[in-house]
mmCIF file of C-alpha atoms and ligand atoms in Angstrom:
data_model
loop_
_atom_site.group_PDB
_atom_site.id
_atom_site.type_symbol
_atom_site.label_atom_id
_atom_site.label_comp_id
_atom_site.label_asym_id
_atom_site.label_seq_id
_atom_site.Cartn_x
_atom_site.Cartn_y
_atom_site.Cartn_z
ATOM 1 C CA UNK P 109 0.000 0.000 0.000
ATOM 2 C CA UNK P 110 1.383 3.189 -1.010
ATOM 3 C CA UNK P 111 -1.570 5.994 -0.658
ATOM 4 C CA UNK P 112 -3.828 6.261 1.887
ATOM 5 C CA UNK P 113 -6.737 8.838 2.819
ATOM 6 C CA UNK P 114 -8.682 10.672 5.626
ATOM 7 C CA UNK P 115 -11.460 11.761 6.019
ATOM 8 C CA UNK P 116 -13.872 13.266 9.000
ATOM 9 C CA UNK P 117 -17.784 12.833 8.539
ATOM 10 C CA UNK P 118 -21.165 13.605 10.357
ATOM 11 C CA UNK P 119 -21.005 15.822 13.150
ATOM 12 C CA UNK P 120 -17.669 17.351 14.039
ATOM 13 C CA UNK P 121 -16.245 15.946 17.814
ATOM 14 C CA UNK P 122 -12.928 17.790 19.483
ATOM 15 C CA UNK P 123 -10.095 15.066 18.830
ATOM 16 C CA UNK P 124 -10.762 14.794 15.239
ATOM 17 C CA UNK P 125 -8.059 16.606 14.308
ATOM 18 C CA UNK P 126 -5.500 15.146 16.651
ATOM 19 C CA UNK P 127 -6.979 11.715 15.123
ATOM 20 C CA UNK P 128 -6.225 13.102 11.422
ATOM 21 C CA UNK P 129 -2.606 14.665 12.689
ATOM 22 C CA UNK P 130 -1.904 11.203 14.286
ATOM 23 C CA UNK P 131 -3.097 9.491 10.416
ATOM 24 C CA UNK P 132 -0.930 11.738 8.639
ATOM 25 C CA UNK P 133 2.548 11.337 10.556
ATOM 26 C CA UNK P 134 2.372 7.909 11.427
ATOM 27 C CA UNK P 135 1.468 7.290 7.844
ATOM 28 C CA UNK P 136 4.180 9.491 6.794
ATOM 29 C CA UNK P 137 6.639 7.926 8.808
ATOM 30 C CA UNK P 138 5.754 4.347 7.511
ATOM 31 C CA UNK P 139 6.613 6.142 4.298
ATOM 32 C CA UNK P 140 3.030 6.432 2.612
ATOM 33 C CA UNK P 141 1.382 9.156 1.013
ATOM 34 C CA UNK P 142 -1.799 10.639 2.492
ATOM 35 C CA UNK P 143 -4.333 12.482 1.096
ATOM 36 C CA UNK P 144 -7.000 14.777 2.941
ATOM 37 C CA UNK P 145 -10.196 14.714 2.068
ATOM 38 C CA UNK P 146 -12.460 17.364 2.578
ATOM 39 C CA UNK P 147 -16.069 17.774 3.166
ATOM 40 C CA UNK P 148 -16.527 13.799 4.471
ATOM 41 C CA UNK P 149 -18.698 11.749 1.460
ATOM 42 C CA UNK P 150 -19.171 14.600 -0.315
ATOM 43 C CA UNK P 151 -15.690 15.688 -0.959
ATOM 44 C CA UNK P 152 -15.159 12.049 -1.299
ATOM 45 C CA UNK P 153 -17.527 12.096 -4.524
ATOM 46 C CA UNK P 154 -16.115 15.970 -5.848
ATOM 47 C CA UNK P 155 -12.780 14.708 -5.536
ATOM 48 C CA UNK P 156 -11.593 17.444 -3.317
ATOM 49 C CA UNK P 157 -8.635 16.307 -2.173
ATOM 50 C CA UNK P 158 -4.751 17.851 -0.995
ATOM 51 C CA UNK P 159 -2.023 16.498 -0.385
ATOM 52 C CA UNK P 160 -1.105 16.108 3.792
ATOM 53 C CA UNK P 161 2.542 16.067 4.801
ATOM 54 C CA UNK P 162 4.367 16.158 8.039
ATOM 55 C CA UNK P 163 4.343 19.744 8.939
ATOM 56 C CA UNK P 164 0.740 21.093 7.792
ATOM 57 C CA UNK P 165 -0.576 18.855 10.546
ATOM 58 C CA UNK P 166 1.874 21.082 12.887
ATOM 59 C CA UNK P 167 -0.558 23.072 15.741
ATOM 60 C CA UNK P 168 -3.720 21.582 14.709
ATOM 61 C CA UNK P 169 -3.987 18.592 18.095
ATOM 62 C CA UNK P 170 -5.709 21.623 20.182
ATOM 63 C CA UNK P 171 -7.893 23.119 17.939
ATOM 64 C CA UNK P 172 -11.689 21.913 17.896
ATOM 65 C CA UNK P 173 -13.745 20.811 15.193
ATOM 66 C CA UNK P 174 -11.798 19.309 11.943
ATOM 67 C CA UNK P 175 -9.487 20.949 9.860
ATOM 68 C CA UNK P 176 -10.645 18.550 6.944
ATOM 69 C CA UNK P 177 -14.125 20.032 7.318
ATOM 70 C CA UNK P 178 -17.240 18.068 7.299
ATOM 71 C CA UNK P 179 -20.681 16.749 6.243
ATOM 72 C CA UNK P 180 -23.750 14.721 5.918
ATOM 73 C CA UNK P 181 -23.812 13.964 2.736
ATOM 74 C CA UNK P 182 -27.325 12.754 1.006
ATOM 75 C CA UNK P 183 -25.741 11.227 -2.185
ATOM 76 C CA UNK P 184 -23.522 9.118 -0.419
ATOM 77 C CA UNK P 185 -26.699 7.394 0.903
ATOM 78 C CA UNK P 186 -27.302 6.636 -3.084
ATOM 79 C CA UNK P 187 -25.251 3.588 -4.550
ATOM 80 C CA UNK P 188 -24.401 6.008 -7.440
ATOM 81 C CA UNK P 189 -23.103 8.456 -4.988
ATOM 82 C CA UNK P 190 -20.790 5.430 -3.133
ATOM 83 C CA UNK P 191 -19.824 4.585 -6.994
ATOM 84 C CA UNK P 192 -18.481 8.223 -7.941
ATOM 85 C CA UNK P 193 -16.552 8.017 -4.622
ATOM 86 C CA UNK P 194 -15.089 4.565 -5.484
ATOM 87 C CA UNK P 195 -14.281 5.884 -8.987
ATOM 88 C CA UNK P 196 -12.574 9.416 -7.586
ATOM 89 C CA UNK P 197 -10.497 6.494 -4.722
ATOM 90 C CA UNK P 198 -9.110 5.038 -8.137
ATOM 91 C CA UNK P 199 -8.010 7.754 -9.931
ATOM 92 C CA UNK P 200 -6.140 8.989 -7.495
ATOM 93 C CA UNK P 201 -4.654 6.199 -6.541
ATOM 94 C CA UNK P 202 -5.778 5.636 -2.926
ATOM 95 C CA UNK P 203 -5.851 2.187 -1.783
ATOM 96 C CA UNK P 204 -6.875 2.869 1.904
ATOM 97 C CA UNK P 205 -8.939 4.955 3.500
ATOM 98 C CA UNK P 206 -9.695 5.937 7.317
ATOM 99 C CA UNK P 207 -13.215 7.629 7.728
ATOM 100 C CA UNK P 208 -13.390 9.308 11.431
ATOM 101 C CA UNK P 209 -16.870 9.886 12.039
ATOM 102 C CA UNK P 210 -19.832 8.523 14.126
ATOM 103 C CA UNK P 211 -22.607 5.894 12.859
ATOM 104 C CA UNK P 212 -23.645 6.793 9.982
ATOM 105 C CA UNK P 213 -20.192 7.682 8.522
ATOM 106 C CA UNK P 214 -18.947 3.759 9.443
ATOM 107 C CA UNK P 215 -22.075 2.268 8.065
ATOM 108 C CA UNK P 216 -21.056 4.367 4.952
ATOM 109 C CA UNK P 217 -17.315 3.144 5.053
ATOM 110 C CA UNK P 218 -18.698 -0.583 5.027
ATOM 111 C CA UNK P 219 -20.627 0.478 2.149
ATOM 112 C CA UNK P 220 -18.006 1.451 0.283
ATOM 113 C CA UNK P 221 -15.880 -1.706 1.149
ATOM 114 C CA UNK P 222 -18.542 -4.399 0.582
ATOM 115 C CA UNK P 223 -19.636 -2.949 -3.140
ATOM 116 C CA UNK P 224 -16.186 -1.786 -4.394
ATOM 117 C CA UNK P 225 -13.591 -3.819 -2.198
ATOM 118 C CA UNK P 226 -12.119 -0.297 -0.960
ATOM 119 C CA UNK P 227 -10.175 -1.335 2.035
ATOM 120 C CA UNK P 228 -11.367 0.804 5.027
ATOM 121 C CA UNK P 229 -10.560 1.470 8.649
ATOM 122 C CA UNK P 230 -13.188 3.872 10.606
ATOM 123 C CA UNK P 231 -12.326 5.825 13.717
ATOM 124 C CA UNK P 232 -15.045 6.154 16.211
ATOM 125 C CA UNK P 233 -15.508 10.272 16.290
ATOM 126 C CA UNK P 234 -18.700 11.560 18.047
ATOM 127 C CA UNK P 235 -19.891 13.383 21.551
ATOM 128 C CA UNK P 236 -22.704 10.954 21.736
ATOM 129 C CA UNK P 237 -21.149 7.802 22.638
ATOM 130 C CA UNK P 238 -23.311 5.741 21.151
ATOM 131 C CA UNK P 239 -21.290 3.233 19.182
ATOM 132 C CA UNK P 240 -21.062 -0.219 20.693
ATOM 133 C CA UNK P 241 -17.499 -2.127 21.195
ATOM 134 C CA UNK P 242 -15.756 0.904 22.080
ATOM 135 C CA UNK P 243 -15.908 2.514 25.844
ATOM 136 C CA UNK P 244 -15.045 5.692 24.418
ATOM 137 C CA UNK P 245 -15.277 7.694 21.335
ATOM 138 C CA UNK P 246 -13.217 10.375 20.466
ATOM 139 C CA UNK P 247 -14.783 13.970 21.343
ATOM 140 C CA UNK P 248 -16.923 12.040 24.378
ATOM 141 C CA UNK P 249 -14.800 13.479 27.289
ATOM 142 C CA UNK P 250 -14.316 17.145 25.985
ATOM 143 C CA UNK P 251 -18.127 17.483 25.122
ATOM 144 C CA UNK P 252 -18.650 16.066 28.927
ATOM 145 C CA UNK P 253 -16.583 18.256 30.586
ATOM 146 C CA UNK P 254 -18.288 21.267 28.591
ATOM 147 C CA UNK P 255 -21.678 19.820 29.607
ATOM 148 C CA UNK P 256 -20.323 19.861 33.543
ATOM 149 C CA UNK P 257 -19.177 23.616 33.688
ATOM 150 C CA UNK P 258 -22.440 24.654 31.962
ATOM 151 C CA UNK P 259 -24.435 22.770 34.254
ATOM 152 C CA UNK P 260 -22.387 23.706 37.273
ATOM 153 C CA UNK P 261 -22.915 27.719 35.877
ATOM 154 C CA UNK P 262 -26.317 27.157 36.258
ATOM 155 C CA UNK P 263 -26.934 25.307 39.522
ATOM 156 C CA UNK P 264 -25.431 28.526 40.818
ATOM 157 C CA UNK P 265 -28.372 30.549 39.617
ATOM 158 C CA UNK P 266 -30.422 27.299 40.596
ATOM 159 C CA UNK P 267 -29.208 27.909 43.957
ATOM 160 C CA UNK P 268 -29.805 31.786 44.374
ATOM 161 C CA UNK P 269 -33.222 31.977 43.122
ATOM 162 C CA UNK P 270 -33.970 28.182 44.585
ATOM 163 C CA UNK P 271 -35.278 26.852 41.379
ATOM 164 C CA UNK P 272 -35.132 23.587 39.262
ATOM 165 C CA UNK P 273 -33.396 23.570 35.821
ATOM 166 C CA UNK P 274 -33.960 21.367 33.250
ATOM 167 C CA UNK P 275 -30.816 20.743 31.240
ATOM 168 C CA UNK P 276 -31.292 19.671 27.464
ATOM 169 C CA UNK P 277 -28.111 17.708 26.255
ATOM 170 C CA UNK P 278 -27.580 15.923 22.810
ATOM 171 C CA UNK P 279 -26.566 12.410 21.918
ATOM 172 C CA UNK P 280 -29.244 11.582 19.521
ATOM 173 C CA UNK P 281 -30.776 8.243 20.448
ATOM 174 C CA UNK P 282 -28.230 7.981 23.410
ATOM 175 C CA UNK P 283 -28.862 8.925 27.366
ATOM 176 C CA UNK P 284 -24.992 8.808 27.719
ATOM 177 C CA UNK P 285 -23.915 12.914 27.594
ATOM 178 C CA UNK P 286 -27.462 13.146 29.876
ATOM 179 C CA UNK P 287 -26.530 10.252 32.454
ATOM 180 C CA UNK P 288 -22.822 10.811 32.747
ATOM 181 C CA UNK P 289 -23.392 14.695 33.392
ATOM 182 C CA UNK P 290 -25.863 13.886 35.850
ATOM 183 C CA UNK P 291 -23.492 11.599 37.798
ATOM 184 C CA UNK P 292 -20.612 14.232 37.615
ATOM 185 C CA UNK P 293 -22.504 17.390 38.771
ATOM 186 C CA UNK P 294 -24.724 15.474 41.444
ATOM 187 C CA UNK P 295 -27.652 15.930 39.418
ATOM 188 C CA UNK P 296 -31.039 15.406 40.698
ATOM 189 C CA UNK P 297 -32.318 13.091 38.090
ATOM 190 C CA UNK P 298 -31.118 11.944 34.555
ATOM 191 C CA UNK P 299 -33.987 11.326 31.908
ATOM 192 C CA UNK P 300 -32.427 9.093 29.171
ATOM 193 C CA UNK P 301 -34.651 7.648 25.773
ATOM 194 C CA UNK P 302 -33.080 4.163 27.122
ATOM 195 C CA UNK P 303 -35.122 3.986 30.540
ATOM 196 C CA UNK P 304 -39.278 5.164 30.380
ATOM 197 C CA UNK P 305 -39.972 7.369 33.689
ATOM 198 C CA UNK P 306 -42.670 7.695 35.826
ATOM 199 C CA UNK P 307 -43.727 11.336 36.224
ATOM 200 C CA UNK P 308 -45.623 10.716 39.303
ATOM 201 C CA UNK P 309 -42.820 8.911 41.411
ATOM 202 C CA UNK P 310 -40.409 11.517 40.217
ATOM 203 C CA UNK P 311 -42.347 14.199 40.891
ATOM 204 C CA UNK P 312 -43.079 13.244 44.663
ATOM 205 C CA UNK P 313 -39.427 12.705 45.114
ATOM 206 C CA UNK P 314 -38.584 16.094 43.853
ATOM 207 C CA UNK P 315 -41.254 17.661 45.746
ATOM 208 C CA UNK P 316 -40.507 15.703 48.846
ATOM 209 C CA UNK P 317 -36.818 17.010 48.708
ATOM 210 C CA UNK P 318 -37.852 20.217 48.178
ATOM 211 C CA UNK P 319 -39.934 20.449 51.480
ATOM 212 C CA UNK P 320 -37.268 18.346 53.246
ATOM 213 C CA UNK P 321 -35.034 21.986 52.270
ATOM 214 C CA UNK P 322 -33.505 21.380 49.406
ATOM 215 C CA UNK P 323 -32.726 24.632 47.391
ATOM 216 C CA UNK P 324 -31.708 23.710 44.029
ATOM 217 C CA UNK P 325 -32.456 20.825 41.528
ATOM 218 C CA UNK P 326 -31.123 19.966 38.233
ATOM 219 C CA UNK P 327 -32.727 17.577 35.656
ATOM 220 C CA UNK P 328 -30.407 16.368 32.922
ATOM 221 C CA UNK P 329 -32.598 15.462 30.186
ATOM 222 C CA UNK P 330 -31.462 13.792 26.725
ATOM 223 C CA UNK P 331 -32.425 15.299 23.450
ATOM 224 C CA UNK P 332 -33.874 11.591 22.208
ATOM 225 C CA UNK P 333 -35.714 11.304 25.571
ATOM 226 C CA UNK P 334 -38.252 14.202 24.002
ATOM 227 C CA UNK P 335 -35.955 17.302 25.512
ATOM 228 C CA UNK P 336 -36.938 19.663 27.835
ATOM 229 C CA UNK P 337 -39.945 21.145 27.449
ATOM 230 C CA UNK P 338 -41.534 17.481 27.141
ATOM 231 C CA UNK P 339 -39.827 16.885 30.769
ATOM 232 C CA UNK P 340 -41.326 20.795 31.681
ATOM 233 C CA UNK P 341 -44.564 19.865 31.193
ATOM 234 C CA UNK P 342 -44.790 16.607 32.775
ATOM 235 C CA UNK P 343 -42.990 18.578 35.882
ATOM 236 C CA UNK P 344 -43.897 22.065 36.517
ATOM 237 C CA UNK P 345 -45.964 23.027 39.045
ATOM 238 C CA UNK P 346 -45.465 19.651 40.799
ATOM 239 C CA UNK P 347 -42.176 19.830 41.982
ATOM 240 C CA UNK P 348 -42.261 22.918 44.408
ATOM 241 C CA UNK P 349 -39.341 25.174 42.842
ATOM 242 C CA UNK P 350 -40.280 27.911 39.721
ATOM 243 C CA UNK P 351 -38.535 26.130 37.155
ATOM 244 C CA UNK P 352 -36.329 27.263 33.824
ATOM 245 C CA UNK P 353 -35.784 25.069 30.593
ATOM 246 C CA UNK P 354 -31.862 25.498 29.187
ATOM 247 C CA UNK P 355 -30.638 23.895 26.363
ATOM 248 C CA UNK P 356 -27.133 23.640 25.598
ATOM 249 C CA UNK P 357 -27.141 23.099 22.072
ATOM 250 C CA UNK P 358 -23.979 22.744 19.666
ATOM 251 C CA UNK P 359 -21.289 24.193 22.564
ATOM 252 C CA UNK P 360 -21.370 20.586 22.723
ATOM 253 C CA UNK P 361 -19.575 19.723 20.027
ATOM 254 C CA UNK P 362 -16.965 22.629 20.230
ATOM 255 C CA UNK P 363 -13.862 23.565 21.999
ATOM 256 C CA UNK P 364 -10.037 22.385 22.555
ATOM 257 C CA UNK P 365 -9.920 18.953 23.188
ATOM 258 C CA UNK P 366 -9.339 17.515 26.701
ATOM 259 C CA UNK P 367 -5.778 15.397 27.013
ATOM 260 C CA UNK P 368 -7.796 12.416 27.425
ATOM 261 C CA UNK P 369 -9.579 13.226 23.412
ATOM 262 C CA UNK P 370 -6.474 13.931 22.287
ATOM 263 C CA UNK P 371 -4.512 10.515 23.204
ATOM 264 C CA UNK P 372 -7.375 8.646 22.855
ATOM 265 C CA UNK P 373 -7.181 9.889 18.876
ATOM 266 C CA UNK P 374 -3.747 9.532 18.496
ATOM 267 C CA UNK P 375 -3.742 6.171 19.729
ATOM 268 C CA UNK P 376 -6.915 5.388 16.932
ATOM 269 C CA UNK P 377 -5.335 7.248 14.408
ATOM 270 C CA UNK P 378 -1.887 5.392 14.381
ATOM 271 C CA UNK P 379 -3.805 2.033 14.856
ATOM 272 C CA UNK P 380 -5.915 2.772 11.971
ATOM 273 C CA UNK P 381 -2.967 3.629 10.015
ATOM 274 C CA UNK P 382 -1.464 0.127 11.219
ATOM 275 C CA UNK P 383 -4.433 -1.693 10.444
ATOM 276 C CA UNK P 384 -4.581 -0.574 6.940
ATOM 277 C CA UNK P 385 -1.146 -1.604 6.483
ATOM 278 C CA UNK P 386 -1.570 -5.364 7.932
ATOM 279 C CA UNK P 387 -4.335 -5.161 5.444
ATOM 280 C CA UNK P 388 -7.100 -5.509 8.278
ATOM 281 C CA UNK P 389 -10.547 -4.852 5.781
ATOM 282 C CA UNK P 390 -13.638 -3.014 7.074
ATOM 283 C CA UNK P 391 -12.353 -2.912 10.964
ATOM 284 C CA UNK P 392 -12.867 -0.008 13.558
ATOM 285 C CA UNK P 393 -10.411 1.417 15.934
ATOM 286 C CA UNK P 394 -11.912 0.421 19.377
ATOM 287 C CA UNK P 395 -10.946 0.922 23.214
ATOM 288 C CA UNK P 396 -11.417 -1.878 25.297
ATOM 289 C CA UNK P 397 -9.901 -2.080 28.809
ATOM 290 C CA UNK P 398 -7.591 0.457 27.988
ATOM 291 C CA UNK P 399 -6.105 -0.869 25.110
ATOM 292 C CA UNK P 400 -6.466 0.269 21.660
ATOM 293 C CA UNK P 401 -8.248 -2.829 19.093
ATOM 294 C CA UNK P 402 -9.601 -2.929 16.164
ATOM 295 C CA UNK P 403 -13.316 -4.446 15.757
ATOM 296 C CA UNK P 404 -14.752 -5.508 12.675
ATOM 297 C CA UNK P 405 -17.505 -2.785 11.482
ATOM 298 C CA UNK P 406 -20.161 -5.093 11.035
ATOM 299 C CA UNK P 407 -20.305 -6.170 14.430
ATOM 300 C CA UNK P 408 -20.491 -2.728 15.253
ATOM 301 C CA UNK P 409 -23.467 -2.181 13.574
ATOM 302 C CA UNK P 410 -25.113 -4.911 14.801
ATOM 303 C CA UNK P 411 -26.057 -4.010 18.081
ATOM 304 C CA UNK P 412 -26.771 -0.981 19.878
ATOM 305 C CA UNK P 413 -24.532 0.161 22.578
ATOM 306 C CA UNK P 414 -26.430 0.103 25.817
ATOM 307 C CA UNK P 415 -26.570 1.935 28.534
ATOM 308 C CA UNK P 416 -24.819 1.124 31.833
ATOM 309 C CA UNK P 417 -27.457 0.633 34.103
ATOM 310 C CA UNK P 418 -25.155 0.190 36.721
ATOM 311 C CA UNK P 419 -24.501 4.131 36.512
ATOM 312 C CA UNK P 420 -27.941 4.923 36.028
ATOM 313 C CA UNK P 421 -29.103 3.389 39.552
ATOM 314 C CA UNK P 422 -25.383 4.840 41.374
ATOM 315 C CA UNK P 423 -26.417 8.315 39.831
ATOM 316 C CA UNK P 424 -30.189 8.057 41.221
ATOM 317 C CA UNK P 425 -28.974 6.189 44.604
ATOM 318 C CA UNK P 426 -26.351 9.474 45.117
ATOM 319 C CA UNK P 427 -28.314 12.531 44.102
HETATM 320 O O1 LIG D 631 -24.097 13.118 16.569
HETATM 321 C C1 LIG D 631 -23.706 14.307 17.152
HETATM 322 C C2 LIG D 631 -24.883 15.245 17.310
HETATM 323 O O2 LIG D 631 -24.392 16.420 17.925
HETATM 324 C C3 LIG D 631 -26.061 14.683 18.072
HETATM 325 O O3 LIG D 631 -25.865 14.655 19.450
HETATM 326 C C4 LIG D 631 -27.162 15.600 17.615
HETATM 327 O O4 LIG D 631 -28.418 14.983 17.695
HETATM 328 C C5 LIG D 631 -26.797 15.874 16.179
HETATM 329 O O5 LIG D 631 -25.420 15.602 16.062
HETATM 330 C C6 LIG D 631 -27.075 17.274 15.709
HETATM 331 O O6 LIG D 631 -26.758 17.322 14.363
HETATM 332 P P1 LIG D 631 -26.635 18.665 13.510
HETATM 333 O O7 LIG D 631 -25.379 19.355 13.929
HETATM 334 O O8 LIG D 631 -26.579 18.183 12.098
HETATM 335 O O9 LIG D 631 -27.853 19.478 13.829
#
């Protein structure tokens, strides 16, 4: 193998571009040639690629988002789409390719292997956690620690006006961002898509609490669990504090990464590099007890990652 490439799809996560830095100098020093791609799929399919080298990597581990850009790109869904990508791969003669991107982006990489034999090695890149075999994604513990400090701003003005807030976080389908948050600010309840809640017992408890003297209370609520204002309604006026609805929104996904995002890339990024070279087909870059694997894709895909329920009852049995 003598060219590889790199791309970053779906939503942007902090680490992605110490993951792409990591790609390009460990391939570089196995003495390949790497090409960026930019734009994810759809760059993939316009053939918008440059040439990466050694030092126009330099500076980029602490920045946020990805330097390569990135998208959600419609055609690629199309098997025309996946064919002009293929076809652009060829011509330029790259024989290996590491997408760094969340679900959709590695169900699009096994695409691309299984109908036009493009070897492919994916890098788990998203806040949201969800993708099973791996503890961690990359971009997971930034976007957490961003969630805590917000959250921790606001129980302050939760605890001078004595009122509840109900925190909106993201993760799609996942209660992950929601129910580790919850556990690191001491939150009063998590409300994840993955567990169904009764409003009534939750309610009492909040209300009991409240008359009991406590003076502030924080809901972390996750965006698939119906967000906020779906908790608001099933809450207010029940729970004895005036209450305020915040959603955090796409700070989420922003900011320098955290050391842990960082190493956690650059360990997948040199791994992926490593796997295209042993010719390992269609595998992910995984963390597993610490050590960096690699996972075939389609057992990725197969399952959903599920939630720790261990976690869920510590962070209720604390709060
Ligand atoms: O997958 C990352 C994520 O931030 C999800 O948590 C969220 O649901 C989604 O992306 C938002 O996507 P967009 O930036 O396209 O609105």
């Amino acid at each position: 193998m003598k060219t590889i490439g790199v791309l970053t799809s779906g939503g942007d996560s902090p680490g992605m571009n110490a993951a792409i830095r990591a790609v390009v100098r460990f391939g570089v020093r196995n003495n390949l040639r790497v090409i960026g791609i930019e734009r994810g799929y759809c760059g993939l399919i316009d053939g918008a690629f440059r040439e990466m080298n050694f030092p126009n990597v330099a500076g980029i581990m602490e920045r946020g988002g990805t330097i390569l850009r990135t998208s959600r790109c419609g055609e690629f869904y199309t098997k025309e789409g996946r064919a002009k990508a293929a076809e652009q791969l060829r011509s330029a003669g790259i024989e290996g390719l590491v997408v760094i991107g969340g679900e959709g982006s590695l169900t699009g990489a096994k695409l691309l292997y299984e109908e036009h034999k493009i070897p492919v090695v994916g890098i788990p890149g998203t806040i949201d956690n969800d993708i099973s075999l791996t503890d961690m994604c990359v971009g997971v513990d930034t976007c957490l620690n961003t969630v805590v400090e917000a959250i921790q701003k606001l129980k302050d003005t939760a605890t001078s006006h004595e009122r509840a807030f109900i925190v909106e976080v993201m993760g799609r389908s996942s209660g992950y961002i929601a129910l580790c948050a919850a556990l690191a600010t001491g939150a009063e309840a998590a409300i994840v898509p993955e567990i169904p809640i009764d409003w009534e017992k939750l309610s009492a408890r909040l209300f009991e609490e409240r008359k009991r003297g406590k003076i502030n209370c924080i809901i972390v609520v996750a965006e698939g669990a119906g967000g906020a204002f779906h908790v608001a309604k099933n809450l207010e006026n029940r729970i004895g504090y005036e209450t305020r609805v915040s959603i955090l929104g796409h700070i989420q996904r922003g900011g320098s990464p955290t050391a842990f995002d960082r190493i956690l890339a650059t360990r997948m990024g040199a791994e992926a590099v490593k796997a295209l070279m042993e010719k390992k087909n269609c595998v992910m870059t995984a963390l597993q007890l610490g050590r960096v694997v690699t996972v075939p894709i389609e057992e990725v895909l197969k399952e959903k990652k599920p939630l720790d329920m261990n976690l869920y009852q510590l962070a209720h049995l604390l709060s």
